[in-house]
Amino acid sequence: MRLSRRELIALMLGAPAVATGCSPPPVVPLHGELFGQSFDIGHRLRDGFRPRPADDQWRDVQVAIVGGGAAGLSAGRALLQGKCDDFVVLELEPVAGGTSRSEKKGDFAYPWGAHYVPVPLADNVPLIRLFTEMGVVESLAADGSPIVAEQYLCRDPEERLFYQGEWIEGLYPATGASVDDHVQLKAFRELIDTFAAWRDSTGRRAFAIPTSLATDDKEIMELDKLSMADWLRYEGFNSARLHWLVDYSCRDDYGLSAETTSAWAGLLYFASRLRAPGADHQPLISWPEGNGRIINHLAEVVGPRLQTGMAVTQLTPVTSDRGDFVEVTCFNTQTQSVTGLRARHVIFAAPQFLAPRLITEFTERTKRKTDEFEYGSWFVANLHLKDRPKQQQGYPLCWDNVMFRSRSLGYVVATHQAGRDYGPTVLTWYYPFTESHTREIREKLLKATWADLADVVLTDLEVPHPQIRQLVERLDIFRWGHAMIRPKPGFIASQQRREARHPDGRIHFANTDLSGVALFEEAFDHGCRAADEVLSMLPQDRV
Amino acid sequence: MSAGSMNRAPLVLLYLNVLIIATCGLVYELLAGTLASYLLGDSVTQFSLVIGLYLSAMGAGAWISRFVADKSLARCFIEVELGVALVGGLSAPLLFAAFSRVDIFGVVLYGFVFAIGSLVGLELPLLMRLLKEHLDFEDLVSRVLAFDYIGALLASLMFPIFLVPRLGLIRTSLLCGLLNAVVGVWGTYLLRPLLNRHGLLSLRIRGALVIGLLLIAFVQAETLTKLSEESALGHAVIHAETTQYQRLVLTRSEQGFRLYLNGHLQFNSMDEYRYHEALVHPALSPIKSPKQILVLGGGDGLAVREILRYPSIESVTLVDIDPGMTTLADRFPPLAELSKASLRDPRVTVINEDAFIWTGRANGPKFDAVVIDFPDPGNFAIGKLYTTRFYRMLRDRLNDGAMISIQCTSPLVAPKSYWCIVSTLEATGYQVRPYHAPVPTFGEWGFILASAGPIPDQLALSKDLTGKSRFLNDEVLNGMFVLPHDLVRVKTDINQLNNQALVHYYDEEWGVWK
């Protein structure tokens, strides 16, 4: 059943928002569009849609990459660097990028999802190479750490919090904090520092990015059994302000509350960004279009091998006298035509939950299940403003703007990084569904209309910006059904997750969900690894 | 006329009324003249026009007075008083408010002058007709005119000595209004026998309303002034507007007018030549024949005025974000006078864009010299214009040997801010020579001369400036580069987009945020 607007606001923003936000009739005199992942073809596949190409519609290719998000495109780039150029990247959506997708309209470029990457530490050499190629990293310091071009580092002022009716600097709700609150914040930071200093017997860090560089030592992996909130309590932290900060961080990075995020993942967020104990967290790299900039670069590198609007409907490993290969069935969502690829190798750069649906006899052959891979739903709005909200006092507009009482994550300002400080701008507003009953939420989200959702966005933003409705000229919304993998307690250490990266014959896996945390660095790492797996096998194929 | 209608004592009081009326009448005239020359500039023309119009309006009022019937003389006189109180009393506040909101300000101003003049012109003829029953003609004329001229003398003395310096224009105008209203209400007692009972009550109610209104305005003006820019800036605000980017306020005092942006003083017309000569000529004088010049900020046109002194100039490109600023001279003639309407010079192109965006655009034009006159780095949006990123982008705008001069706040008040800019330029690979100049209104002021190439040790003013520069000669020019002990260099961070170190220093040193 479709929810009323009031019910939707109550569901998403909580009861107080209904009381304050809904009193005037919510007439939204603006326009916009509602976008989403291609639910249609996804659901047809789920319901058994398996078209078969005609016999003359087959062709051979060395590698087929399924999925044109960060992992798939990174794999494509890595193949090219390994001198393999006979591959295709098949992307279901009309636009590549997955959750790093972005858009450009008129003068403005803005993200639809991921929008920053912390400056990589010296040990993340492949990512530093990518950023050097993009001109983002200008040179290396003596210790190998990257020196990032100033214009790509998130410009000051970076973040602010709307707390008790006023914008304050930073994300910690410091106004009125007691001595105990400050003591706990300091103690928390010191504890994070001990994790930053921690090394296992082989010199690996407790928390590193990519996570493949981090330890698998039992002492650290045990943390996955706890929730982040439990861990805080276990360590004796009861400051409501600290709990809020940690909860916000979990919602921001994982779309989960502190109560439902694995303590391992929660600590990864804080500890992996420290170069050394006591250091400031690594600066952030950002672009007006967010991580869409990286996607655009990768797409340019891959070139015409990237095919969008191309749904892969089936992957079937085949053994024949001509050798082993994988039959890839593709459905062109534009022309509705069906074609086939005989690929020597497949890099499956799509979420794991699709593997049993698309790969023939996957479960029977691999004895692997994917039911512990759980994905959160998000919804993102881009608001085109004719001018910025007027503000008399408090900390000025930042890149990241967070509201303390809100269930949303607040908004980032697309023009911030471009140095445009006046006049029209675009705000990208994020909302994660942190609830555990994902399927139910997803269905409700699908039934909500644009006007309903637009009203949720505006009701949320009206708290700090009462005049926001007069400033918005266009409001587009993107619904992400399966947006990000959820690192709930136990998932990181689970056998399902640890085994999922192993190839199924000639099918190799690359996606950020294999790490259990949705981060660009993880997608990139898996893309490069899967490409390396393929490249190491290609010489044998040629024989 | 019955003997009881007026006795001798009130007659003396009526002469006192004449004195007050005359004083107020002249004050309104002086107010209008002052306001017109403040707001529109060119005081000779304004005063001449205001006096002429005012006197002719008084004549018109006197002529109209003949149409007032004898029996309604008293009521009319009181009504005229209340009218003068209202129109005259509110003239200064209303005209100030109208100036930034009304396009045809001249019409409004002279309308007020004519209205006040006509009403004042009505006063004495009516009063004289009221008194003529009690005095013989010669006595009447001599006494009334004597008090009238005494009042004029009183006004002309009090206006510059007491009223304007102590009360300001707005409260002076409100005070005179109050006096006129009091005369009016007082008249209802003095002329009581000449008024019918119904009319009396109505006049007193109206009088009370006018007094109440003016009193509120007077009190309000005081509290408002306390909060407002006028008291913060210490001088009469003669123009104020809020553009999309900033708040522009012009104030006036005996020494000239001042421009404030967001409460920060930009210049004082009295000594701005020191600032602008110091800003422009060190950058232009080392260049043999400067042709293409870029000015960033400087929307007041005063730096451009200095640049246009060089006959070799072919084009000046001025990039200032705020069209409200670059067109201010069109709306405020004294600024056009001061800047010699430099922005209207055919060689000058004005671009209203954020200098950060404009400078960063690929394949832009190149220049022989760049004069940077941004506001002090009091917020993040301005702070970005002093970063390594900005100075790096600026390098692509420079011809070989190009010189850059930059205004950099006070090295005495804000040493970290000043030296942070020096360090930031050095970190970007510029040769840098810090210098300073005393600008009385600002205090000790800091500048930087920078170049991608070498900067000569000795500078010499161009021959074109001979006899034109008021502040600089060759000795002073080179002397500005000698730094005294109290301007010694301090160690600072480099200002980058991602740390905005300068905004933090500036904030700390000037305490802009409370």
PDB file of C-alpha atoms in Angstrom, chain B residues 179-355:
ATOM      1  CA  LEU B 179       9.500  72.204  18.051  1.00  0.00           C
ATOM      2  CA  ASN B 180       7.096  73.068  15.253  1.00  0.00           C
ATOM      3  CA  ALA B 181       4.555  70.618  16.623  1.00  0.00           C
ATOM      4  CA  VAL B 182       4.907  72.090  20.090  1.00  0.00           C
ATOM      5  CA  VAL B 183       4.333  75.567  18.660  1.00  0.00           C
ATOM      6  CA  GLY B 184       1.231  74.209  16.978  1.00  0.00           C
ATOM      7  CA  VAL B 185      -0.179  72.639  20.138  1.00  0.00           C
ATOM      8  CA  TRP B 186       0.820  75.667  22.156  1.00  0.00           C
ATOM      9  CA  GLY B 187      -1.118  77.743  19.661  1.00  0.00           C
ATOM     10  CA  THR B 188      -4.264  75.849  20.573  1.00  0.00           C
ATOM     11  CA  TYR B 189      -3.932  77.415  24.015  1.00  0.00           C
ATOM     12  CA  LEU B 190      -2.748  80.857  22.976  1.00  0.00           C
ATOM     13  CA  LEU B 191      -5.351  81.164  20.257  1.00  0.00           C
ATOM     14  CA  ARG B 192      -8.025  79.307  22.198  1.00  0.00           C
ATOM     15  CA  PRO B 193     -10.623  82.106  21.893  1.00  0.00           C
ATOM     16  CA  LEU B 194     -10.302  82.060  18.102  1.00  0.00           C
ATOM     17  CA  LEU B 195     -11.070  78.373  17.773  1.00  0.00           C
ATOM     18  CA  ASN B 196     -14.389  76.613  18.041  1.00  0.00           C
ATOM     19  CA  ARG B 197     -14.605  73.826  20.583  1.00  0.00           C
ATOM     20  CA  HIS B 198     -14.973  70.987  18.123  1.00  0.00           C
ATOM     21  CA  GLY B 199     -12.062  72.214  16.012  1.00  0.00           C
ATOM     22  CA  LEU B 200      -9.961  72.661  19.115  1.00  0.00           C
ATOM     23  CA  LEU B 201     -10.282  69.064  20.193  1.00  0.00           C
ATOM     24  CA  SER B 202      -9.480  67.756  16.723  1.00  0.00           C
ATOM     25  CA  LEU B 203      -6.397  70.012  16.486  1.00  0.00           C
ATOM     26  CA  ARG B 204      -5.112  68.899  19.877  1.00  0.00           C
ATOM     27  CA  ILE B 205      -5.576  65.237  19.020  1.00  0.00           C
ATOM     28  CA  ARG B 206      -3.732  65.718  15.726  1.00  0.00           C
ATOM     29  CA  GLY B 207      -1.041  67.692  17.505  1.00  0.00           C
ATOM     30  CA  ALA B 208      -0.607  64.953  20.081  1.00  0.00           C
ATOM     31  CA  LEU B 209      -0.364  62.359  17.300  1.00  0.00           C
ATOM     32  CA  VAL B 210       2.306  64.329  15.435  1.00  0.00           C
ATOM     33  CA  ILE B 211       4.312  64.895  18.643  1.00  0.00           C
ATOM     34  CA  GLY B 212       3.953  61.205  19.519  1.00  0.00           C
ATOM     35  CA  LEU B 213       5.113  60.103  16.076  1.00  0.00           C
ATOM     36  CA  LEU B 214       8.117  62.427  16.069  1.00  0.00           C
ATOM     37  CA  LEU B 215       9.020  61.460  19.625  1.00  0.00           C
ATOM     38  CA  ILE B 216       8.957  57.783  18.735  1.00  0.00           C
ATOM     39  CA  ALA B 217      11.068  58.492  15.673  1.00  0.00           C
ATOM     40  CA  PHE B 218      13.470  60.548  17.770  1.00  0.00           C
ATOM     41  CA  VAL B 219      13.848  57.831  20.437  1.00  0.00           C
ATOM     42  CA  GLN B 220      13.938  55.145  17.803  1.00  0.00           C
ATOM     43  CA  ALA B 221      16.573  57.081  15.850  1.00  0.00           C
ATOM     44  CA  GLU B 222      18.655  57.085  18.988  1.00  0.00           C
ATOM     45  CA  THR B 223      18.354  53.371  19.726  1.00  0.00           C
ATOM     46  CA  LEU B 224      18.679  52.511  16.059  1.00  0.00           C
ATOM     47  CA  THR B 225      21.695  54.709  15.705  1.00  0.00           C
ATOM     48  CA  LYS B 226      23.280  52.961  18.632  1.00  0.00           C
ATOM     49  CA  LEU B 227      22.947  49.659  16.845  1.00  0.00           C
ATOM     50  CA  SER B 228      23.426  50.934  13.374  1.00  0.00           C
ATOM     51  CA  GLU B 229      26.414  51.520  11.210  1.00  0.00           C
ATOM     52  CA  GLU B 230      26.223  55.238  11.857  1.00  0.00           C
ATOM     53  CA  SER B 231      27.406  54.784  15.411  1.00  0.00           C
ATOM     54  CA  ALA B 232      29.681  51.865  14.545  1.00  0.00           C
ATOM     55  CA  LEU B 233      31.302  53.884  11.798  1.00  0.00           C
ATOM     56  CA  GLY B 234      31.185  57.119  13.729  1.00  0.00           C
ATOM     57  CA  HIS B 235      29.901  59.235  10.873  1.00  0.00           C
ATOM     58  CA  ALA B 236      26.670  60.059   9.164  1.00  0.00           C
ATOM     59  CA  VAL B 237      25.631  57.282   6.794  1.00  0.00           C
ATOM     60  CA  ILE B 238      24.830  58.884   3.484  1.00  0.00           C
ATOM     61  CA  HIS B 239      24.352  55.787   1.397  1.00  0.00           C
ATOM     62  CA  ALA B 240      23.829  52.148   2.239  1.00  0.00           C
ATOM     63  CA  GLU B 241      22.866  49.138   0.199  1.00  0.00           C
ATOM     64  CA  THR B 242      23.127  45.396   0.473  1.00  0.00           C
ATOM     65  CA  THR B 243      24.188  43.727  -2.740  1.00  0.00           C
ATOM     66  CA  GLN B 244      24.246  39.999  -3.375  1.00  0.00           C
ATOM     67  CA  TYR B 245      27.840  39.955  -2.178  1.00  0.00           C
ATOM     68  CA  GLN B 246      28.315  42.543   0.505  1.00  0.00           C
ATOM     69  CA  ARG B 247      27.020  45.547   2.363  1.00  0.00           C
ATOM     70  CA  LEU B 248      28.126  48.887   0.931  1.00  0.00           C
ATOM     71  CA  VAL B 249      28.010  51.871   3.241  1.00  0.00           C
ATOM     72  CA  LEU B 250      29.177  55.410   2.526  1.00  0.00           C
ATOM     73  CA  THR B 251      29.621  57.851   5.367  1.00  0.00           C
ATOM     74  CA  ARG B 252      30.400  61.503   5.366  1.00  0.00           C
ATOM     75  CA  SER B 253      32.269  63.707   7.753  1.00  0.00           C
ATOM     76  CA  GLU B 254      34.001  67.065   7.536  1.00  0.00           C
ATOM     77  CA  GLN B 255      37.123  65.388   6.175  1.00  0.00           C
ATOM     78  CA  GLY B 256      35.403  63.696   3.275  1.00  0.00           C
ATOM     79  CA  PHE B 257      33.517  60.499   2.650  1.00  0.00           C
ATOM     80  CA  ARG B 258      34.379  56.889   3.414  1.00  0.00           C
ATOM     81  CA  LEU B 259      33.410  53.589   1.869  1.00  0.00           C
ATOM     82  CA  TYR B 260      32.860  50.520   4.017  1.00  0.00           C
ATOM     83  CA  LEU B 261      32.362  46.980   2.716  1.00  0.00           C
ATOM     84  CA  ASN B 262      30.833  44.656   5.306  1.00  0.00           C
ATOM     85  CA  GLY B 263      31.889  47.163   7.943  1.00  0.00           C
ATOM     86  CA  HIS B 264      35.513  47.269   6.766  1.00  0.00           C
ATOM     87  CA  LEU B 265      36.849  50.639   5.709  1.00  0.00           C
ATOM     88  CA  GLN B 266      37.947  50.674   2.075  1.00  0.00           C
ATOM     89  CA  PHE B 267      39.013  54.252   1.730  1.00  0.00           C
ATOM     90  CA  ASN B 268      38.595  57.752   3.036  1.00  0.00           C
ATOM     91  CA  SER B 269      38.387  60.320   0.262  1.00  0.00           C
ATOM     92  CA  MET B 270      40.769  62.514   2.238  1.00  0.00           C
ATOM     93  CA  ASP B 271      43.808  60.233   2.152  1.00  0.00           C
ATOM     94  CA  GLU B 272      42.970  57.463  -0.315  1.00  0.00           C
ATOM     95  CA  TYR B 273      45.537  58.921  -2.735  1.00  0.00           C
ATOM     96  CA  ARG B 274      48.295  57.686  -0.442  1.00  0.00           C
ATOM     97  CA  TYR B 275      46.892  54.169  -0.466  1.00  0.00           C
ATOM     98  CA  HIS B 276      46.242  54.047  -4.199  1.00  0.00           C
ATOM     99  CA  GLU B 277      49.536  55.599  -5.233  1.00  0.00           C
ATOM    100  CA  ALA B 278      51.311  53.119  -2.972  1.00  0.00           C
ATOM    101  CA  LEU B 279      49.281  50.259  -4.397  1.00  0.00           C
ATOM    102  CA  VAL B 280      49.650  51.035  -8.090  1.00  0.00           C
ATOM    103  CA  HIS B 281      52.924  52.772  -8.866  1.00  0.00           C
ATOM    104  CA  PRO B 282      55.438  50.262  -7.464  1.00  0.00           C
ATOM    105  CA  ALA B 283      53.998  47.687  -9.893  1.00  0.00           C
ATOM    106  CA  LEU B 284      53.751  49.968 -12.902  1.00  0.00           C
ATOM    107  CA  SER B 285      56.871  52.061 -12.572  1.00  0.00           C
ATOM    108  CA  PRO B 286      59.403  49.240 -13.254  1.00  0.00           C
ATOM    109  CA  ILE B 287      57.673  48.465 -16.560  1.00  0.00           C
ATOM    110  CA  LYS B 288      59.040  50.419 -19.483  1.00  0.00           C
ATOM    111  CA  SER B 289      55.750  51.113 -21.160  1.00  0.00           C
ATOM    112  CA  PRO B 290      52.855  49.383 -19.425  1.00  0.00           C
ATOM    113  CA  LYS B 291      50.055  48.532 -21.842  1.00  0.00           C
ATOM    114  CA  GLN B 292      47.759  45.762 -20.628  1.00  0.00           C
ATOM    115  CA  ILE B 293      46.857  45.980 -16.946  1.00  0.00           C
ATOM    116  CA  LEU B 294      44.727  43.706 -14.816  1.00  0.00           C
ATOM    117  CA  VAL B 295      43.019  44.981 -11.680  1.00  0.00           C
ATOM    118  CA  LEU B 296      41.483  42.402  -9.365  1.00  0.00           C
ATOM    119  CA  GLY B 297      38.975  43.850  -6.933  1.00  0.00           C
ATOM    120  CA  GLY B 298      39.215  47.645  -6.759  1.00  0.00           C
ATOM    121  CA  GLY B 299      35.656  48.225  -7.967  1.00  0.00           C
ATOM    122  CA  ASP B 300      35.769  51.776  -6.638  1.00  0.00           C
ATOM    123  CA  GLY B 301      37.868  52.706  -9.689  1.00  0.00           C
ATOM    124  CA  LEU B 302      40.489  54.545  -7.642  1.00  0.00           C
ATOM    125  CA  ALA B 303      43.354  52.192  -8.541  1.00  0.00           C
ATOM    126  CA  VAL B 304      42.299  52.456 -12.186  1.00  0.00           C
ATOM    127  CA  ARG B 305      42.463  56.255 -11.881  1.00  0.00           C
ATOM    128  CA  GLU B 306      46.138  55.903 -10.932  1.00  0.00           C
ATOM    129  CA  ILE B 307      46.772  53.402 -13.747  1.00  0.00           C
ATOM    130  CA  LEU B 308      45.265  55.694 -16.369  1.00  0.00           C
ATOM    131  CA  ARG B 309      47.912  58.317 -15.544  1.00  0.00           C
ATOM    132  CA  TYR B 310      50.299  56.311 -17.744  1.00  0.00           C
ATOM    133  CA  PRO B 311      49.721  57.383 -21.352  1.00  0.00           C
ATOM    134  CA  SER B 312      51.042  54.052 -22.674  1.00  0.00           C
ATOM    135  CA  ILE B 313      48.044  52.163 -21.235  1.00  0.00           C
ATOM    136  CA  GLU B 314      46.060  50.404 -23.937  1.00  0.00           C
ATOM    137  CA  SER B 315      43.631  48.430 -21.836  1.00  0.00           C
ATOM    138  CA  VAL B 316      42.690  47.924 -18.227  1.00  0.00           C
ATOM    139  CA  THR B 317      40.667  44.864 -17.281  1.00  0.00           C
ATOM    140  CA  LEU B 318      38.996  45.163 -13.903  1.00  0.00           C
ATOM    141  CA  VAL B 319      37.521  42.028 -12.358  1.00  0.00           C
ATOM    142  CA  ASP B 320      35.298  42.757  -9.377  1.00  0.00           C
ATOM    143  CA  ILE B 321      32.542  40.408  -8.343  1.00  0.00           C
ATOM    144  CA  ASP B 322      30.067  43.073  -7.349  1.00  0.00           C
ATOM    145  CA  PRO B 323      28.259  45.158  -9.985  1.00  0.00           C
ATOM    146  CA  GLY B 324      26.842  47.148  -7.062  1.00  0.00           C
ATOM    147  CA  MET B 325      30.406  48.254  -6.382  1.00  0.00           C
ATOM    148  CA  THR B 326      31.557  48.909  -9.935  1.00  0.00           C
ATOM    149  CA  THR B 327      28.471  51.034 -10.672  1.00  0.00           C
ATOM    150  CA  LEU B 328      28.546  52.902  -7.375  1.00  0.00           C
ATOM    151  CA  ALA B 329      30.209  55.908  -8.994  1.00  0.00           C
ATOM    152  CA  ASP B 330      27.236  56.178 -11.379  1.00  0.00           C
ATOM    153  CA  ARG B 331      24.857  56.483  -8.449  1.00  0.00           C
ATOM    154  CA  PHE B 332      27.092  58.459  -6.125  1.00  0.00           C
ATOM    155  CA  PRO B 333      28.609  61.408  -8.014  1.00  0.00           C
ATOM    156  CA  PRO B 334      31.236  62.296  -5.380  1.00  0.00           C
ATOM    157  CA  LEU B 335      32.866  58.923  -6.066  1.00  0.00           C
ATOM    158  CA  ALA B 336      32.865  59.598  -9.798  1.00  0.00           C
ATOM    159  CA  GLU B 337      34.526  62.913  -9.041  1.00  0.00           C
ATOM    160  CA  LEU B 338      37.142  61.215  -6.887  1.00  0.00           C
ATOM    161  CA  SER B 339      37.855  58.370  -9.313  1.00  0.00           C
ATOM    162  CA  LYS B 340      37.676  60.713 -12.314  1.00  0.00           C
ATOM    163  CA  ALA B 341      35.004  58.307 -13.603  1.00  0.00           C
ATOM    164  CA  SER B 342      37.868  55.966 -14.419  1.00  0.00           C
ATOM    165  CA  LEU B 343      35.646  52.951 -14.970  1.00  0.00           C
ATOM    166  CA  ARG B 344      33.869  54.846 -17.763  1.00  0.00           C
ATOM    167  CA  ASP B 345      37.146  55.322 -19.631  1.00  0.00           C
ATOM    168  CA  PRO B 346      36.952  53.582 -23.022  1.00  0.00           C
ATOM    169  CA  ARG B 347      40.179  51.685 -22.286  1.00  0.00           C
ATOM    170  CA  VAL B 348      38.650  50.074 -19.215  1.00  0.00           C
ATOM    171  CA  THR B 349      36.678  46.807 -19.306  1.00  0.00           C
ATOM    172  CA  VAL B 350      34.779  45.863 -16.179  1.00  0.00           C
ATOM    173  CA  ILE B 351      34.043  42.183 -15.573  1.00  0.00           C
ATOM    174  CA  ASN B 352      31.738  41.276 -12.717  1.00  0.00           C
ATOM    175  CA  GLU B 353      32.872  37.823 -11.763  1.00  0.00           C
ATOM    176  CA  ASP B 354      34.566  36.069  -8.877  1.00  0.00           C
ATOM    177  CA  ALA B 355      38.270  36.681  -9.576  1.00  0.00           C
TER     178      ALA B 355
END
